[in-house]
XYZ file of C-alpha atoms in Angstrom:
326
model
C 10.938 -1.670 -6.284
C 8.987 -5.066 -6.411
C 11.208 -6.765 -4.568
C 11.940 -4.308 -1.701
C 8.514 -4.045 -1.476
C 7.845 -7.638 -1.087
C 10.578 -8.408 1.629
C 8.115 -5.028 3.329
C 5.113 -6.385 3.150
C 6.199 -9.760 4.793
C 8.209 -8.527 7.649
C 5.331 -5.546 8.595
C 2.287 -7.557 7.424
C 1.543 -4.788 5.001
C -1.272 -5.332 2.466
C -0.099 -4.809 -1.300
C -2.045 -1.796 -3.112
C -2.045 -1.936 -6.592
C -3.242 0.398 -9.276
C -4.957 -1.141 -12.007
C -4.683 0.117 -15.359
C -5.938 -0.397 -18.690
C -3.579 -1.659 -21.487
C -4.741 -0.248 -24.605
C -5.561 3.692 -22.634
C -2.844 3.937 -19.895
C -6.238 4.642 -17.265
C -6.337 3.686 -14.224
C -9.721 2.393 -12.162
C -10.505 3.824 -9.922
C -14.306 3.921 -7.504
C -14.875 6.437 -5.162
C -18.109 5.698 -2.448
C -21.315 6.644 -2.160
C -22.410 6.029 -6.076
C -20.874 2.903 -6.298
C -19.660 3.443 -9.546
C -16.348 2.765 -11.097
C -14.352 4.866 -13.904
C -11.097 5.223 -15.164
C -9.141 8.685 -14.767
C -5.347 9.339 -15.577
C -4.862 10.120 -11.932
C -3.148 7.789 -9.635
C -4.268 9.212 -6.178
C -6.221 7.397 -3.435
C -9.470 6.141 -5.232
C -7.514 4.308 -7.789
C -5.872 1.796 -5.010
C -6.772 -1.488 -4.719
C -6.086 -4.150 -2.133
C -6.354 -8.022 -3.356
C -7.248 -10.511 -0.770
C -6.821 -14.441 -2.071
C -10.499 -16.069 -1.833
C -10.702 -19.109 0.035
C -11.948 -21.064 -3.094
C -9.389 -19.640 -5.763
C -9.111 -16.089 -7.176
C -9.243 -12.848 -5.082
C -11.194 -10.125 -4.293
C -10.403 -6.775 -5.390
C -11.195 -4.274 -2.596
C -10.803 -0.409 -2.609
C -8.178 0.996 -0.734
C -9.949 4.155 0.338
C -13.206 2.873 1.088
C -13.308 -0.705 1.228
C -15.140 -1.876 -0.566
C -15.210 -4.593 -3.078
C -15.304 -4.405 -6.902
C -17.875 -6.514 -8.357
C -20.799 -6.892 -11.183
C -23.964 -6.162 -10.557
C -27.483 -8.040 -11.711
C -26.940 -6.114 -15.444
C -23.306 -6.665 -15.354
C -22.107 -3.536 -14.769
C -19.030 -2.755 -12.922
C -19.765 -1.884 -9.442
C -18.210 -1.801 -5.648
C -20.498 -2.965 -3.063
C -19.892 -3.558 1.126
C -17.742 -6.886 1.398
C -19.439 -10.033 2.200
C -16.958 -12.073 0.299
C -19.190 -14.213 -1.388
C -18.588 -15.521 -4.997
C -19.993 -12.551 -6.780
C -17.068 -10.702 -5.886
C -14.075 -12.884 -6.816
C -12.145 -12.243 -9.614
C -9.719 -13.826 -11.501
C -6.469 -13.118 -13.504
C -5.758 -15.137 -17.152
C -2.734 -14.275 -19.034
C -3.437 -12.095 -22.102
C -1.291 -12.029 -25.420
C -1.073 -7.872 -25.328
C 1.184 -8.008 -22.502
C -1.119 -8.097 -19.521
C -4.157 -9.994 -17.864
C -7.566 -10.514 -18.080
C -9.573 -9.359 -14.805
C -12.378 -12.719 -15.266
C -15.383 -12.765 -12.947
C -16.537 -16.582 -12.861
C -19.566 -16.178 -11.437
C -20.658 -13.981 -14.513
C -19.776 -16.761 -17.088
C -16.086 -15.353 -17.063
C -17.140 -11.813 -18.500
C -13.803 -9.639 -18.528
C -13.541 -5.936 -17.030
C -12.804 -3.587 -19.826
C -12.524 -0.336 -20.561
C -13.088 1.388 -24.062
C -11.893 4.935 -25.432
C -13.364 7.209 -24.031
C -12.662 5.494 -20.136
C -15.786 3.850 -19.896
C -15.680 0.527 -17.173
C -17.870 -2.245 -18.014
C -17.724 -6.260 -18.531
C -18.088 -8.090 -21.581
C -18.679 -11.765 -23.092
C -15.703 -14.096 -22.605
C -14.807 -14.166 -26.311
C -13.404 -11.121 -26.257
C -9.575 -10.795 -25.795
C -8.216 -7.625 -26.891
C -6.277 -4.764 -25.424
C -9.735 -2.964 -24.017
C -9.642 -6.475 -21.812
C -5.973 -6.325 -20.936
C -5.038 -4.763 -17.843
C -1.688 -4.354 -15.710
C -1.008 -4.501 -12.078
C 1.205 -1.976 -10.632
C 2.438 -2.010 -6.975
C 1.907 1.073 -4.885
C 4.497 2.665 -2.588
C 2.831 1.697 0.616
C 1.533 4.487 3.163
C 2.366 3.901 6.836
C 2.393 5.030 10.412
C 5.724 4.266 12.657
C 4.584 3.581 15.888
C 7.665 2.804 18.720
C 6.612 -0.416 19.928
C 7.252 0.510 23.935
C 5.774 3.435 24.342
C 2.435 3.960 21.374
C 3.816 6.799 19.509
C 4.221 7.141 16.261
C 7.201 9.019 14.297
C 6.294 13.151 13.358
C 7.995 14.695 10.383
C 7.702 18.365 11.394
C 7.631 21.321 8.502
C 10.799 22.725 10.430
C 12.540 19.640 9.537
C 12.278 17.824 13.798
C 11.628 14.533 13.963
C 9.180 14.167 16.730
C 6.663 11.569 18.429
C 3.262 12.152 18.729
C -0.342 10.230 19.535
C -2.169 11.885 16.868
C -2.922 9.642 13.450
C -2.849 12.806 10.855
C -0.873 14.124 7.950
C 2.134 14.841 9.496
C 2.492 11.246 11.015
C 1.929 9.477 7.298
C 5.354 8.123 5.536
C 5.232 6.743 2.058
C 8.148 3.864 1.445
C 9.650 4.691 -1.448
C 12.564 2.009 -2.836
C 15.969 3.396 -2.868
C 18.866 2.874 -5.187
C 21.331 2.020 -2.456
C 20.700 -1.994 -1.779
C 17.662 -3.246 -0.268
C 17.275 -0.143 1.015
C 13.724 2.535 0.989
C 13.280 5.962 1.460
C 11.103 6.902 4.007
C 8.960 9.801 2.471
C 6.562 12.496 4.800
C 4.277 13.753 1.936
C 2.460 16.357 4.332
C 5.923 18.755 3.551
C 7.520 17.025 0.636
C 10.651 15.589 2.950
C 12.689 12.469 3.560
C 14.432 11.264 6.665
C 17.784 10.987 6.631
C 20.386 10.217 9.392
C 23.918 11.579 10.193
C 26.645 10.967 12.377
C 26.414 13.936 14.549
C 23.241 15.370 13.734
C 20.628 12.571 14.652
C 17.581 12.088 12.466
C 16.005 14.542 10.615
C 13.602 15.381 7.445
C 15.245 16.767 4.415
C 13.861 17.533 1.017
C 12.215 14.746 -0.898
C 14.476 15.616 -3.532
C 17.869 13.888 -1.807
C 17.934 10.295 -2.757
C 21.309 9.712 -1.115
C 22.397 6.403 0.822
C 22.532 8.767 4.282
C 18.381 8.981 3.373
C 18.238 5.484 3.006
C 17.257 2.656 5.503
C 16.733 -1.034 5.653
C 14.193 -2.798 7.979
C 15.524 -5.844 10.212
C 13.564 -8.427 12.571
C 13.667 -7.411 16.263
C 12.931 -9.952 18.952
C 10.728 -7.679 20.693
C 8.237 -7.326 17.813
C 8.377 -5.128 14.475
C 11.431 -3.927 12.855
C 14.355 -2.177 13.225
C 14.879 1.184 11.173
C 18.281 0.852 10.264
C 20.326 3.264 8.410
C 22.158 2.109 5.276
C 24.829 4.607 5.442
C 26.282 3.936 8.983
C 24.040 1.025 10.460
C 22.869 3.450 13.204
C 19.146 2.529 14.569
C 16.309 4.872 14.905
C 14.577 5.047 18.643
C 12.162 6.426 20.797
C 12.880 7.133 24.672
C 10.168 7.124 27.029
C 9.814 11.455 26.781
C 8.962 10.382 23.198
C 12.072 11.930 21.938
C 13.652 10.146 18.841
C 16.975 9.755 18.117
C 20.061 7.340 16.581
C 21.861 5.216 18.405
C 24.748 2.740 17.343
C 24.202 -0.576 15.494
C 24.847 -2.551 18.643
C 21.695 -0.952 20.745
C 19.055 -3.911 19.719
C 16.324 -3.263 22.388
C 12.403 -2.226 22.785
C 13.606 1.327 22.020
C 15.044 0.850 19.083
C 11.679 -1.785 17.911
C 9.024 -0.166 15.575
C 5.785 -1.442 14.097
C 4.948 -0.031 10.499
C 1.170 -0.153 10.356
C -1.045 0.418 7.219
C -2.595 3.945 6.592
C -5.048 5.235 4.195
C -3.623 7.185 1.119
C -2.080 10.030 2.046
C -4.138 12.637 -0.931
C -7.545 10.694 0.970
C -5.701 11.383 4.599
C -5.462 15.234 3.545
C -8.503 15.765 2.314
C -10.212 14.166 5.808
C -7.780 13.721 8.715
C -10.788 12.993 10.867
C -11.755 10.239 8.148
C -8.514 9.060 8.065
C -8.355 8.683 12.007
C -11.905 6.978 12.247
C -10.413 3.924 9.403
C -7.043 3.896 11.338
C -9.280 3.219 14.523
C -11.673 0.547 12.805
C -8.433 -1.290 11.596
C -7.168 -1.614 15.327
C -10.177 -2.340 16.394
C -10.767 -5.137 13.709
C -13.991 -4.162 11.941
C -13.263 -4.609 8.963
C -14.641 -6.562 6.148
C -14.963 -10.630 7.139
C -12.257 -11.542 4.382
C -9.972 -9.977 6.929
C -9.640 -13.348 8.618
C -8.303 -14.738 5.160
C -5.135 -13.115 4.947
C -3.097 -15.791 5.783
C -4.705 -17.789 2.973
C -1.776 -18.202 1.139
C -1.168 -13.606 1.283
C 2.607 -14.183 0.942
C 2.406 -16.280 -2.594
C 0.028 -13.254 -3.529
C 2.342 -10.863 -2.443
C 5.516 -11.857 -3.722
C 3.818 -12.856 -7.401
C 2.135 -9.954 -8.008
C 4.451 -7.612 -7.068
C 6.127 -6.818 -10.567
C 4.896 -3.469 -12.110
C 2.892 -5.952 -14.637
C 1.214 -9.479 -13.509
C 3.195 -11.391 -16.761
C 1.998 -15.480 -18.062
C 4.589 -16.646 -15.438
C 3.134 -14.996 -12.618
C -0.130 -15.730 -13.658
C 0.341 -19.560 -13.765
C 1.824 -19.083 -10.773
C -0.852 -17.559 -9.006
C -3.099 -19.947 -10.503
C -5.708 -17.337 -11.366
């Protein structure tokens, strides 16, 4: 999965989510907004998704998915999000740890570690401490998207019937989750709103099957297209997916390689956060287009792609954490 999802993340510009869980009690942390606070929970849903962003200085910052903002320590050292300014109070970084894991290190604390104790309790503690309730492990997300057809600004529709449709709404329906496939490079391309898949075939076009079907005819691989974004390209027969300018979607052969056939996969909120709140969902969406967003926005291209591709393994390991430099 690591892999597909790195060779993802650079092609579409995709932000890697990570959950973040403790070593020693197999919880996740997680911060919802409002309180500020930050727990652990054995849930794995929309407030336990973080986004890292490489600080200009060294180290990263550790943002929530859902509501963006940034994990950091307060004046009593407790473990708190806050709005992103990207200053140093809310870099972190990772050191390798012997119990098969890293240490989350705040530097501008005097390298106090995040922990977590039995009963899923978040807090930081003195730098001489390097057990398991200090360890944590970095696990990749299956990334939540919208499929917008780059000529004519709507995005793909799984139906409940099973259609394939475009639309210009930003909801539940239009939400895919890329989920890696066994056949090659290839994903699935999941529509949580009805537990389905797409899937191609020869005669019948695309269409959404159950979630359950993990065959190479539900599979598809992503390729560069000169007009912008990707092509969707089936791994069973090589067939394309497009949009026409009615907005109807369909397959075409391998050989088709126009605007039609060009799609941009662009980040979404969760999809458990984007069910709760559609409206929610479609007022982020609209602040990411619009580019309000937190100021370390502008530091993506910071070296992003080295983050990416060494943090992508289901646990951050010493290589990867030399590597990173951490």
């Amino acid at each position: 999965m690591a892999q597909q999802l790195d060779v993802i993340s650079e092609i579409c510009g995709l932000r890697p989510r990570f959950y973040v869980s403790s070593v020693a009690h197999q919880r996740c942390l997680g911060s919802r907004p409002g309180n500020r606070g930050v727990y652990t929970t054995g849930h794995r849903l929309a407030w336990e998704q973080w986004e890292m962003y490489p600080a200009p200085r060294g180290g990263f910052f550790l943002r929530s998915a859902a509501h963006m903002q940034c994990l950091c320590l307060d004046g009593e050292c407790r473990c708190v999000t806050r709005d992103p300014s990207c200053d140093e109070a809310t870099v972190w970084r990772l050191e390798e740890s012997p119990h098969g894991g890293s240490f989350i290190v705040s530097p501008a604390h005097g390298d106090r570690k995040l922990a977590c104790d039995s009963s899923g309790y978040a807090y930081s503690i003195d730098a001489d401490h390097v057990g398991t309730w200090e360890t944590w492990s970095l696990e990749r997300c299956a990334p939540t998207v919208f499929l917008r057809s780059i000529p004519h600004e709507k995005l793909l529709c799984a139906c409940p019937d099973g259609a394939v449709r475009s639309t210009r709404k930003r909801l539940s329906w239009e939400r895919f989750e890329l989920r890696p496939s066994p056949h090659g490079e290839g994903f699935f391309l999941d529509a949580p709103a009805h537990g389905t898949r797409l899937a191609v075939a020869e005669e019948e076009g695309p269409r959404m099957v159950r979630s359950s079907i993990a065959g190479i005819w539900e599979s598809w691989r992503l390729e560069p297209s000169p007009y912008g974004g990707v092509f969707l390209v089936s791994a069973a027969n090589r067939c394309k997916l497009a949009c026409n300018v009615e907005g109807h979607v369909y397959s075409v052969y391998e050989w088709h390689e126009g605007a039609w056939e060009s799609w941009h996969l662009e980040p979404s909120v969760p999809f458990d956060l984007a069910e709760r709140s559609d409206a929610f969902a479609a007022s982020q969406a609209a602040a990411e287009q619009s580019g309000q967003g937190p100021a370390c926005h502008s530091w993506i291209g910071l070296g992003i792609g080295a983050l990416v591709g060494a943090v992508a393994s289901p646990f951050v390991v010493p290589a990867v954490v030399g590597a990173l430099g951490f």
